mmCIF file with all atom_site columns, C-alpha atoms in Angstrom:
data_model
loop_
_atom_site.group_PDB
_atom_site.id
_atom_site.type_symbol
_atom_site.label_atom_id
_atom_site.label_alt_id
_atom_site.label_comp_id
_atom_site.label_asym_id
_atom_site.label_entity_id
_atom_site.label_seq_id
_atom_site.pdbx_PDB_ins_code
_atom_site.Cartn_x
_atom_site.Cartn_y
_atom_site.Cartn_z
_atom_site.occupancy
_atom_site.B_iso_or_equiv
_atom_site.pdbx_formal_charge
_atom_site.auth_seq_id
_atom_site.auth_comp_id
_atom_site.auth_asym_id
_atom_site.auth_atom_id
_atom_site.pdbx_PDB_model_num
ATOM 1   C CA . MET A 1 1   ? 0.990  18.132  -19.017 1.00 47.00 ? 28  MET A CA 1
ATOM 2   C CA . TYR A 1 2   ? -0.539 15.011  -20.977 1.00 44.00 ? 29  TYR A CA 1
ATOM 3   C CA . GLU A 1 3   ? -3.125 12.700  -19.133 1.00 46.00 ? 30  GLU A CA 1
ATOM 4   C CA . THR A 1 4   ? -4.051 9.393   -20.075 1.00 49.00 ? 31  THR A CA 1
ATOM 5   C CA . GLY A 1 5   ? -6.502 6.449   -18.958 1.00 55.00 ? 32  GLY A CA 1
ATOM 6   C CA . ASN A 1 6   ? -6.490 5.729   -15.385 1.00 62.00 ? 33  ASN A CA 1
ATOM 7   C CA . ASP A 1 7   ? -3.982 7.833   -14.585 1.00 76.00 ? 34  ASP A CA 1
ATOM 8   C CA . GLU A 1 8   ? -6.012 10.923  -14.962 1.00 79.00 ? 35  GLU A CA 1
ATOM 9   C CA . LYS A 1 9   ? -7.503 10.969  -11.593 1.00 81.00 ? 36  LYS A CA 1
ATOM 10  C CA . ALA A 1 10  ? -4.144 10.583  -9.874  1.00 84.00 ? 37  ALA A CA 1
ATOM 11  C CA . VAL A 1 11  ? -2.779 13.566  -11.964 1.00 86.00 ? 38  VAL A CA 1
ATOM 12  C CA . TRP A 1 12  ? -5.683 15.960  -11.060 1.00 87.00 ? 39  TRP A CA 1
ATOM 13  C CA . THR A 1 13  ? -5.831 14.902  -7.430  1.00 88.00 ? 40  THR A CA 1
ATOM 14  C CA . ILE A 1 14  ? -2.067 15.793  -6.995  1.00 89.00 ? 41  ILE A CA 1
ATOM 15  C CA . LEU A 1 15  ? -2.234 19.092  -8.954  1.00 91.00 ? 42  LEU A CA 1
ATOM 16  C CA . ASN A 1 16  ? -5.223 20.052  -7.006  1.00 88.00 ? 43  ASN A CA 1
ATOM 17  C CA . SER A 1 17  ? -3.845 18.861  -3.609  1.00 90.00 ? 44  SER A CA 1
ATOM 18  C CA . TRP A 1 18  ? -3.430 21.175  -0.797  1.00 90.00 ? 45  TRP A CA 1
ATOM 19  C CA . GLU A 1 19  ? -0.216 19.749  0.101   1.00 90.00 ? 46  GLU A CA 1
ATOM 20  C CA . LEU A 1 20  ? 1.316  20.500  -3.123  1.00 91.00 ? 47  LEU A CA 1
ATOM 21  C CA . HIS A 1 21  ? -0.160 24.082  -2.985  1.00 93.00 ? 48  HIS A CA 1
ATOM 22  C CA . TYR A 1 22  ? 1.352  24.783  0.390   1.00 91.00 ? 49  TYR A CA 1
ATOM 23  C CA . MET A 1 23  ? 4.708  23.934  -0.641  1.00 92.00 ? 50  MET A CA 1
ATOM 24  C CA . VAL A 1 24  ? 4.432  26.422  -3.380  1.00 92.00 ? 51  VAL A CA 1
ATOM 25  C CA . VAL A 1 25  ? 3.374  29.104  -0.653  1.00 92.00 ? 52  VAL A CA 1
ATOM 26  C CA . GLU A 1 26  ? 6.407  28.121  1.680   1.00 92.00 ? 53  GLU A CA 1
ATOM 27  C CA . ARG A 1 27  ? 8.874  27.866  -1.306  1.00 91.00 ? 54  ARG A CA 1
ATOM 28  C CA . PHE A 1 28  ? 8.051  31.335  -2.913  1.00 93.00 ? 55  PHE A CA 1
ATOM 29  C CA . ASN A 1 29  ? 7.127  33.091  0.312   1.00 91.00 ? 56  ASN A CA 1
ATOM 30  C CA . LEU A 1 30  ? 3.880  34.119  -1.014  1.00 91.00 ? 57  LEU A CA 1
ATOM 31  C CA . ALA A 1 31  ? 2.665  34.962  2.782   1.00 91.00 ? 58  ALA A CA 1
ATOM 32  C CA . GLU A 1 32  ? 4.966  38.029  2.071   1.00 91.00 ? 59  GLU A CA 1
ATOM 33  C CA . HIS A 1 33  ? 4.468  38.461  -1.384  1.00 89.00 ? 60  HIS A CA 1
ATOM 34  C CA . TYR A 1 34  ? 0.667  38.921  -0.781  1.00 87.00 ? 61  TYR A CA 1
ATOM 35  C CA . GLY A 1 35  ? 0.766  40.805  2.435   1.00 89.00 ? 62  GLY A CA 1
ATOM 36  C CA . LEU A 1 36  ? -0.522 37.932  4.357   1.00 86.00 ? 63  LEU A CA 1
ATOM 37  C CA . LYS A 1 37  ? 2.291  37.292  6.812   1.00 85.00 ? 64  LYS A CA 1
ATOM 38  C CA . GLY A 1 38  ? 0.673  35.866  10.153  1.00 81.00 ? 65  GLY A CA 1
ATOM 39  C CA . ARG A 1 39  ? -2.291 34.668  8.644   1.00 86.00 ? 66  ARG A CA 1
ATOM 40  C CA . LYS A 1 40  ? -3.685 31.275  8.731   1.00 89.00 ? 67  LYS A CA 1
ATOM 41  C CA . ARG A 1 41  ? -2.845 28.490  6.271   1.00 88.00 ? 68  ARG A CA 1
ATOM 42  C CA . ALA A 1 42  ? -6.296 28.328  4.681   1.00 90.00 ? 69  ALA A CA 1
ATOM 43  C CA . ASP A 1 43  ? -6.134 32.040  4.088   1.00 90.00 ? 70  ASP A CA 1
ATOM 44  C CA . LEU A 1 44  ? -2.714 31.537  2.441   1.00 91.00 ? 71  LEU A CA 1
ATOM 45  C CA . LEU A 1 45  ? -4.388 28.746  0.218   1.00 91.00 ? 72  LEU A CA 1
ATOM 46  C CA . ASN A 1 46  ? -7.541 30.648  -0.853  1.00 92.00 ? 73  ASN A CA 1
ATOM 47  C CA . GLU A 1 47  ? -5.123 33.415  -2.087  1.00 92.00 ? 74  GLU A CA 1
ATOM 48  C CA . PHE A 1 48  ? -2.720 31.063  -3.709  1.00 92.00 ? 75  PHE A CA 1
ATOM 49  C CA . ARG A 1 49  ? -6.044 29.269  -5.510  1.00 92.00 ? 76  ARG A CA 1
ATOM 50  C CA . LYS A 1 50  ? -7.574 32.236  -6.829  1.00 92.00 ? 77  LYS A CA 1
ATOM 51  C CA . ASN A 1 51  ? -4.679 32.806  -9.107  1.00 92.00 ? 78  ASN A CA 1
ATOM 52  C CA . PHE A 1 52  ? -3.695 28.936  -9.805  1.00 93.00 ? 79  PHE A CA 1
ATOM 53  C CA . GLY A 1 53  ? -5.800 27.219  -12.572 1.00 90.00 ? 80  GLY A CA 1
ATOM 54  C CA . LEU A 1 54  ? -5.891 23.796  -14.140 1.00 88.00 ? 81  LEU A CA 1
ATOM 55  C CA . LYS A 1 55  ? -7.773 22.889  -16.988 1.00 85.00 ? 82  LYS A CA 1
ATOM 56  C CA . ARG A 1 56  ? -8.094 20.397  -20.024 1.00 79.00 ? 83  ARG A CA 1
ATOM 57  C CA . ASN A 1 57  ? -7.549 21.959  -23.396 1.00 71.00 ? 84  ASN A CA 1
ATOM 58  C CA . LYS A 1 58  ? -8.647 20.858  -26.907 1.00 70.00 ? 85  LYS A CA 1
ATOM 59  C CA . GLU A 1 59  ? -5.630 18.536  -27.148 1.00 69.00 ? 86  GLU A CA 1
ATOM 60  C CA . GLU A 1 60  ? -6.954 16.650  -23.988 1.00 69.00 ? 87  GLU A CA 1
ATOM 61  C CA . MET A 1 61  ? -3.646 18.131  -22.196 1.00 78.00 ? 88  MET A CA 1
ATOM 62  C CA . PHE A 1 62  ? -4.209 19.386  -18.711 1.00 82.00 ? 89  PHE A CA 1
ATOM 63  C CA . PHE A 1 63  ? -3.237 23.124  -18.795 1.00 85.00 ? 90  PHE A CA 1
ATOM 64  C CA . VAL A 1 64  ? -1.594 24.493  -15.835 1.00 89.00 ? 91  VAL A CA 1
ATOM 65  C CA . TYR A 1 65  ? -1.389 28.217  -15.108 1.00 89.00 ? 92  TYR A CA 1
ATOM 66  C CA . PHE A 1 66  ? -0.512 30.788  -12.556 1.00 92.00 ? 93  PHE A CA 1
ATOM 67  C CA . LYS A 1 67  ? -1.584 34.579  -12.468 1.00 93.00 ? 94  LYS A CA 1
ATOM 68  C CA . ASP A 1 68  ? 0.465  37.327  -10.891 1.00 91.00 ? 95  ASP A CA 1
ATOM 69  C CA . ALA A 1 69  ? 1.692  40.865  -11.680 1.00 91.00 ? 96  ALA A CA 1
ATOM 70  C CA . ASP A 1 70  ? 5.225  39.269  -11.702 1.00 92.00 ? 97  ASP A CA 1
ATOM 71  C CA . SER A 1 71  ? 5.497  37.386  -14.760 1.00 91.00 ? 98  SER A CA 1
ATOM 72  C CA . ARG A 1 72  ? 8.754  35.659  -13.707 1.00 93.00 ? 99  ARG A CA 1
ATOM 73  C CA . LEU A 1 73  ? 7.414  34.402  -10.435 1.00 93.00 ? 100 LEU A CA 1
ATOM 74  C CA . ALA A 1 74  ? 4.120  33.165  -12.305 1.00 92.00 ? 101 ALA A CA 1
ATOM 75  C CA . VAL A 1 75  ? 6.623  31.075  -14.703 1.00 93.00 ? 102 VAL A CA 1
ATOM 76  C CA . GLN A 1 76  ? 8.612  29.986  -11.772 1.00 94.00 ? 103 GLN A CA 1
ATOM 77  C CA . ILE A 1 77  ? 5.381  28.718  -9.918  1.00 94.00 ? 104 ILE A CA 1
ATOM 78  C CA . VAL A 1 78  ? 3.975  27.011  -12.989 1.00 93.00 ? 105 VAL A CA 1
ATOM 79  C CA . GLU A 1 79  ? 7.463  25.254  -13.323 1.00 93.00 ? 106 GLU A CA 1
ATOM 80  C CA . PHE A 1 80  ? 7.908  24.114  -9.876  1.00 93.00 ? 107 PHE A CA 1
ATOM 81  C CA . VAL A 1 81  ? 4.025  22.492  -9.538  1.00 92.00 ? 108 VAL A CA 1
ATOM 82  C CA . LEU A 1 82  ? 4.758  20.725  -12.831 1.00 91.00 ? 109 LEU A CA 1
ATOM 83  C CA . GLU A 1 83  ? 8.003  19.275  -11.161 1.00 91.00 ? 110 GLU A CA 1
ATOM 84  C CA . LYS A 1 84  ? 6.762  18.436  -7.878  1.00 89.00 ? 111 LYS A CA 1
ATOM 85  C CA . ALA A 1 85  ? 3.738  16.807  -9.718  1.00 89.00 ? 112 ALA A CA 1
ATOM 86  C CA . ASP A 1 86  ? 5.806  14.934  -11.847 1.00 88.00 ? 113 ASP A CA 1
ATOM 87  C CA . SER A 1 87  ? 7.871  13.485  -8.955  1.00 86.00 ? 114 SER A CA 1
ATOM 88  C CA . VAL A 1 88  ? 4.836  12.677  -6.681  1.00 86.00 ? 115 VAL A CA 1
ATOM 89  C CA . PHE A 1 89  ? 3.110  10.773  -9.991  1.00 86.00 ? 116 PHE A CA 1
ATOM 90  C CA . ASN A 1 90  ? 6.453  8.772   -10.469 1.00 84.00 ? 117 ASN A CA 1
ATOM 91  C CA . ALA A 1 91  ? 6.648  7.745   -6.798  1.00 82.00 ? 118 ALA A CA 1
ATOM 92  C CA . PHE A 1 92  ? 2.972  6.731   -6.763  1.00 82.00 ? 119 PHE A CA 1
ATOM 93  C CA . LYS A 1 93  ? 3.217  4.736   -10.066 1.00 79.00 ? 120 LYS A CA 1
ATOM 94  C CA . THR A 1 94  ? 6.431  2.792   -8.548  1.00 79.00 ? 121 THR A CA 1
ATOM 95  C CA . ARG A 1 95  ? 4.665  1.962   -5.445  1.00 77.00 ? 122 ARG A CA 1
ATOM 96  C CA . GLN A 1 96  ? 1.741  0.922   -7.410  1.00 75.00 ? 123 GLN A CA 1
ATOM 97  C CA . ALA A 1 97  ? 4.217  -1.247  -9.677  1.00 76.00 ? 124 ALA A CA 1
ATOM 98  C CA . ARG A 1 98  ? 5.812  -2.651  -6.469  1.00 76.00 ? 125 ARG A CA 1
ATOM 99  C CA . GLN A 1 99  ? 2.266  -3.788  -5.046  1.00 74.00 ? 126 GLN A CA 1
ATOM 100 C CA . ALA A 1 100 ? 1.351  -5.418  -8.234  1.00 73.00 ? 127 ALA A CA 1
ATOM 101 C CA . SER A 1 101 ? 4.507  -7.245  -8.019  1.00 72.00 ? 128 SER A CA 1
ATOM 102 C CA . ALA A 1 102 ? 4.112  -8.311  -4.498  1.00 73.00 ? 129 ALA A CA 1
ATOM 103 C CA . TYR A 1 103 ? 0.249  -9.478  -5.407  1.00 72.00 ? 130 TYR A CA 1
ATOM 104 C CA . LEU A 1 104 ? 1.917  -11.283 -8.738  1.00 72.00 ? 131 LEU A CA 1
ATOM 105 C CA . GLN A 1 105 ? 4.609  -13.041 -6.595  1.00 75.00 ? 132 GLN A CA 1
ATOM 106 C CA . SER A 1 106 ? 1.758  -14.486 -4.046  1.00 75.00 ? 133 SER A CA 1
ATOM 107 C CA . ARG A 1 107 ? -0.136 -15.706 -7.017  1.00 74.00 ? 134 ARG A CA 1
ATOM 108 C CA . LEU A 1 108 ? 2.789  -17.483 -8.226  1.00 74.00 ? 135 LEU A CA 1
ATOM 109 C CA . ASP A 1 109 ? 3.406  -19.010 -4.998  1.00 75.00 ? 136 ASP A CA 1
ATOM 110 C CA . SER A 1 110 ? -0.233 -19.992 -4.769  1.00 75.00 ? 137 SER A CA 1
ATOM 111 C CA . CYS A 1 111 ? -0.149 -21.658 -8.102  1.00 72.00 ? 138 CYS A CA 1
ATOM 112 C CA . LYS A 1 112 ? 3.145  -23.392 -7.554  1.00 72.00 ? 139 LYS A CA 1
ATOM 113 C CA . HIS A 1 113 ? 1.745  -24.850 -4.444  1.00 71.00 ? 140 HIS A CA 1
ATOM 114 C CA . VAL A 1 114 ? -1.490 -26.152 -6.402  1.00 70.00 ? 141 VAL A CA 1
ATOM 115 C CA . LEU A 1 115 ? 0.722  -27.572 -8.954  1.00 70.00 ? 142 LEU A CA 1
ATOM 116 C CA . ASP A 1 116 ? 2.675  -29.351 -6.814  1.00 71.00 ? 143 ASP A CA 1
ATOM 117 C CA . SER A 1 117 ? -0.446 -30.540 -5.111  1.00 71.00 ? 144 SER A CA 1
ATOM 118 C CA . LEU A 1 118 ? -2.070 -31.973 -8.396  1.00 68.00 ? 145 LEU A CA 1
ATOM 119 C CA . VAL A 1 119 ? 1.317  -33.616 -9.360  1.00 65.00 ? 146 VAL A CA 1
ATOM 120 C CA . SER A 1 120 ? 1.618  -35.458 -5.753  1.00 66.00 ? 147 SER A CA 1
ATOM 121 C CA . ASP A 1 121 ? -2.032 -36.425 -6.112  1.00 66.00 ? 148 ASP A CA 1
ATOM 122 C CA . PHE A 1 122 ? -1.444 -37.693 -9.698  1.00 63.00 ? 149 PHE A CA 1
ATOM 123 C CA . VAL A 1 123 ? 1.523  -39.869 -8.330  1.00 61.00 ? 150 VAL A CA 1
ATOM 124 C CA . LYS A 1 124 ? -0.560 -41.064 -5.540  1.00 64.00 ? 151 LYS A CA 1
ATOM 125 C CA . PHE A 1 125 ? -3.350 -42.168 -8.079  1.00 61.00 ? 152 PHE A CA 1
ATOM 126 C CA . GLN A 1 126 ? -0.626 -44.338 -10.098 1.00 58.00 ? 153 GLN A CA 1
ATOM 127 C CA . VAL A 1 127 ? 0.856  -46.049 -7.328  1.00 57.00 ? 154 VAL A CA 1
ATOM 128 C CA . VAL A 1 128 ? -2.466 -46.897 -5.279  1.00 61.00 ? 155 VAL A CA 1
ATOM 129 C CA . ASN A 1 129 ? -4.236 -47.890 -8.630  1.00 57.00 ? 156 ASN A CA 1
ATOM 130 C CA . ASP A 1 130 ? -1.067 -49.516 -10.292 1.00 53.00 ? 157 ASP A CA 1
ATOM 131 C CA . VAL A 1 131 ? -2.066 -47.251 -13.563 1.00 52.00 ? 158 VAL A CA 1
ATOM 132 C CA . TYR A 1 132 ? 0.323  -45.838 -15.970 1.00 54.00 ? 159 TYR A CA 1
ATOM 133 C CA . GLU A 1 133 ? -1.669 -44.881 -18.640 1.00 53.00 ? 160 GLU A CA 1
ATOM 134 C CA . SER A 1 134 ? 0.548  -43.014 -21.344 1.00 53.00 ? 161 SER A CA 1
ATOM 135 C CA . SER A 1 135 ? -1.945 -40.298 -22.445 1.00 56.00 ? 162 SER A CA 1
ATOM 136 C CA . MET A 1 136 ? -2.731 -39.724 -18.799 1.00 55.00 ? 163 MET A CA 1
ATOM 137 C CA . GLN A 1 137 ? 1.036  -39.025 -18.161 1.00 60.00 ? 164 GLN A CA 1
ATOM 138 C CA . PHE A 1 138 ? 1.152  -36.962 -21.348 1.00 60.00 ? 165 PHE A CA 1
ATOM 139 C CA . ASP A 1 139 ? -1.601 -34.762 -20.405 1.00 64.00 ? 166 ASP A CA 1
ATOM 140 C CA . ALA A 1 140 ? -0.071 -34.487 -17.020 1.00 64.00 ? 167 ALA A CA 1
ATOM 141 C CA . THR A 1 141 ? 3.397  -33.660 -18.476 1.00 65.00 ? 168 THR A CA 1
ATOM 142 C CA . ILE A 1 142 ? 2.078  -30.905 -20.666 1.00 69.00 ? 169 ILE A CA 1
ATOM 143 C CA . LYS A 1 143 ? 0.227  -29.371 -17.779 1.00 73.00 ? 170 LYS A CA 1
ATOM 144 C CA . TYR A 1 144 ? 3.442  -29.377 -15.749 1.00 71.00 ? 171 TYR A CA 1
ATOM 145 C CA . LEU A 1 145 ? 5.355  -27.773 -18.454 1.00 72.00 ? 172 LEU A CA 1
ATOM 146 C CA . SER A 1 146 ? 2.601  -25.299 -18.968 1.00 76.00 ? 173 SER A CA 1
ATOM 147 C CA . GLY A 1 147 ? 2.671  -24.150 -15.292 1.00 76.00 ? 174 GLY A CA 1
ATOM 148 C CA . LEU A 1 148 ? 6.455  -23.932 -15.337 1.00 75.00 ? 175 LEU A CA 1
ATOM 149 C CA . GLN A 1 149 ? 6.138  -21.556 -18.655 1.00 79.00 ? 176 GLN A CA 1
ATOM 150 C CA . ASN A 1 150 ? 3.758  -19.553 -16.918 1.00 80.00 ? 177 ASN A CA 1
ATOM 151 C CA . ILE A 1 151 ? 6.007  -19.023 -13.948 1.00 82.00 ? 178 ILE A CA 1
ATOM 152 C CA . ARG A 1 152 ? 8.955  -18.527 -15.899 1.00 80.00 ? 179 ARG A CA 1
ATOM 153 C CA . GLU A 1 153 ? 7.321  -15.624 -17.993 1.00 82.00 ? 180 GLU A CA 1
ATOM 154 C CA . GLU A 1 154 ? 6.136  -13.855 -14.788 1.00 83.00 ? 181 GLU A CA 1
ATOM 155 C CA . VAL A 1 155 ? 9.487  -13.948 -13.147 1.00 82.00 ? 182 VAL A CA 1
ATOM 156 C CA . ASP A 1 156 ? 10.763 -12.700 -16.839 1.00 83.00 ? 183 ASP A CA 1
ATOM 157 C CA . LEU A 1 157 ? 8.492  -9.764  -16.115 1.00 82.00 ? 184 LEU A CA 1
ATOM 158 C CA . GLU A 1 158 ? 9.260  -9.221  -12.672 1.00 82.00 ? 185 GLU A CA 1
ATOM 159 C CA . LEU A 1 159 ? 13.015 -9.054  -13.693 1.00 80.00 ? 186 LEU A CA 1
ATOM 160 C CA . ASN A 1 160 ? 12.371 -6.570  -16.444 1.00 82.00 ? 187 ASN A CA 1
ATOM 161 C CA . PHE A 1 161 ? 10.599 -4.287  -14.240 1.00 79.00 ? 188 PHE A CA 1
ATOM 162 C CA . GLU A 1 162 ? 13.171 -4.647  -11.333 1.00 78.00 ? 189 GLU A CA 1
ATOM 163 C CA . LYS A 1 163 ? 16.476 -3.718  -13.966 1.00 80.00 ? 190 LYS A CA 1
ATOM 164 C CA . LEU A 1 164 ? 14.322 -0.710  -14.964 1.00 78.00 ? 191 LEU A CA 1
ATOM 165 C CA . ASP A 1 165 ? 13.503 0.223   -11.132 1.00 77.00 ? 192 ASP A CA 1
ATOM 166 C CA . ARG A 1 166 ? 16.525 -0.530  -9.336  1.00 78.00 ? 193 ARG A CA 1
ATOM 167 C CA . GLY A 1 167 ? 19.298 -2.122  -11.464 1.00 81.00 ? 194 GLY A CA 1
ATOM 168 C CA . GLU A 1 168 ? 20.749 -5.391  -11.726 1.00 85.00 ? 195 GLU A CA 1
ATOM 169 C CA . SER A 1 169 ? 22.686 -5.206  -8.692  1.00 86.00 ? 196 SER A CA 1
ATOM 170 C CA . SER A 1 170 ? 19.907 -5.024  -6.209  1.00 83.00 ? 197 SER A CA 1
ATOM 171 C CA . LYS A 1 171 ? 19.142 -7.857  -4.001  1.00 84.00 ? 198 LYS A CA 1
ATOM 172 C CA . ARG A 1 172 ? 15.558 -8.344  -5.474  1.00 83.00 ? 199 ARG A CA 1
ATOM 173 C CA . TYR A 1 173 ? 17.058 -8.768  -8.904  1.00 85.00 ? 200 TYR A CA 1
ATOM 174 C CA . GLN A 1 174 ? 19.504 -11.005 -7.654  1.00 86.00 ? 201 GLN A CA 1
ATOM 175 C CA . GLU A 1 175 ? 16.848 -13.039 -5.850  1.00 85.00 ? 202 GLU A CA 1
ATOM 176 C CA . LEU A 1 176 ? 14.589 -12.898 -9.084  1.00 85.00 ? 203 LEU A CA 1
ATOM 177 C CA . LEU A 1 177 ? 17.204 -14.269 -11.321 1.00 86.00 ? 204 LEU A CA 1
ATOM 178 C CA . LYS A 1 178 ? 18.092 -17.075 -8.816  1.00 87.00 ? 205 LYS A CA 1
ATOM 179 C CA . ARG A 1 179 ? 14.404 -18.167 -9.037  1.00 84.00 ? 206 ARG A CA 1
ATOM 180 C CA . MET A 1 180 ? 14.715 -18.007 -13.131 1.00 84.00 ? 207 MET A CA 1
ATOM 181 C CA . MET A 1 181 ? 17.464 -20.129 -12.969 1.00 86.00 ? 208 MET A CA 1
ATOM 182 C CA . GLY A 1 182 ? 15.776 -22.551 -11.191 1.00 83.00 ? 209 GLY A CA 1
ATOM 183 C CA . VAL A 1 183 ? 12.574 -22.346 -12.960 1.00 79.00 ? 210 VAL A CA 1
ATOM 184 C CA . ASN A 1 184 ? 14.750 -23.260 -16.270 1.00 80.00 ? 211 ASN A CA 1
ATOM 185 C CA . SER A 1 185 ? 16.549 -25.782 -14.489 1.00 80.00 ? 212 SER A CA 1
ATOM 186 C CA . ALA A 1 186 ? 13.320 -27.656 -13.649 1.00 75.00 ? 213 ALA A CA 1
ATOM 187 C CA . PHE A 1 187 ? 11.701 -26.956 -17.426 1.00 70.00 ? 214 PHE A CA 1
ATOM 188 C CA . ALA A 1 188 ? 14.739 -28.568 -18.646 1.00 73.00 ? 215 ALA A CA 1
ATOM 189 C CA . GLY A 1 189 ? 15.179 -31.572 -16.216 1.00 69.00 ? 216 GLY A CA 1
ATOM 190 C CA . THR A 1 190 ? 11.209 -32.180 -17.204 1.00 65.00 ? 217 THR A CA 1
ATOM 191 C CA . LEU A 1 191 ? 11.874 -32.209 -20.894 1.00 61.00 ? 218 LEU A CA 1
ATOM 192 C CA . ASN A 1 192 ? 15.081 -34.868 -20.099 1.00 62.00 ? 219 ASN A CA 1
ATOM 193 C CA . GLY A 1 193 ? 13.085 -36.954 -18.112 1.00 54.00 ? 220 GLY A CA 1
ATOM 194 C CA . MET A 1 194 ? 14.364 -36.221 -14.803 1.00 47.00 ? 221 MET A CA 1
ATOM 195 C CA . LEU A 1 195 ? 10.775 -36.640 -13.160 1.00 46.00 ? 222 LEU A CA 1
ATOM 196 C CA . SER A 1 196 ? 10.044 -39.953 -14.979 1.00 50.00 ? 223 SER A CA 1
ATOM 197 C CA . ASP A 1 197 ? 9.873  -41.603 -11.541 1.00 46.00 ? 224 ASP A CA 1
ATOM 198 C CA . ILE A 1 198 ? 6.663  -39.758 -10.680 1.00 42.00 ? 225 ILE A CA 1
ATOM 199 C CA . GLY A 1 199 ? 5.029  -40.120 -13.933 1.00 43.00 ? 226 GLY A CA 1
ATOM 200 C CA . ILE A 1 200 ? 6.128  -37.087 -15.623 1.00 46.00 ? 227 ILE A CA 1
ATOM 201 C CA . ILE A 1 201 ? 7.478  -38.739 -19.162 1.00 43.00 ? 228 ILE A CA 1
ATOM 202 C CA . LYS A 1 202 ? 10.360 -37.576 -21.312 1.00 45.00 ? 229 LYS A CA 1
ATOM 203 C CA . LEU A 1 203 ? 8.511  -35.436 -24.181 1.00 41.00 ? 230 LEU A CA 1
ATOM 204 C CA . GLN A 1 204 ? 11.113 -36.429 -26.754 1.00 41.00 ? 231 GLN A CA 1
ATOM 205 C CA . LYS A 1 205 ? 10.199 -40.030 -26.602 1.00 39.00 ? 232 LYS A CA 1
ATOM 206 C CA . SER A 1 206 ? 6.822  -39.245 -26.825 1.00 37.00 ? 233 SER A CA 1
ATOM 207 C CA . PRO A 1 207 ? 4.971  -40.963 -29.757 1.00 35.00 ? 234 PRO A CA 1
ATOM 208 C CA . GLN A 1 208 ? 2.558  -37.987 -30.025 1.00 35.00 ? 235 GLN A CA 1
ATOM 209 C CA . PHE A 1 209 ? 5.398  -35.734 -31.025 1.00 32.00 ? 236 PHE A CA 1
#
């Protein structure tokens, strides 16, 4: 089993967890196999761990082994351990990705709020001071479009993850798709001058392009 980067500790912890080890004890009825029926869980785990091993080999891979007089049983146990560890690790990574996605969404919402506030403050400044300076409008437009582009890229990232995780028919995917359509609409509208009434200029008419 390979291990890379920050996943190493997670894989090591899963493979050495008492929960996984006790699943093996119960699945293969090792209490009867070791002649320890009726003994405490700790005794069964200790007996199992005398024969179970986890090492890192020269190829920087985890090497899992189990010793038993019944070689067929030993192979079955190793296969079971790897299968369950892989399942638990995949669930861990999926949960981790969803947490990252939720954090990203909160950051997106926060950035959008700040961006909207900046645009609003800019408009108020222009109205109060009767100032419509072209370079200021141009800079504000670029910042506004940059913010939209950042949001578009981050929503696209979430869309791709959701598509791989739960497919295009999931409720979350459809919500993200609507958000992407909204961002694209705002982007196109800005380029076409639909926000000119609040000081956001139509870039195609800007002398700086």
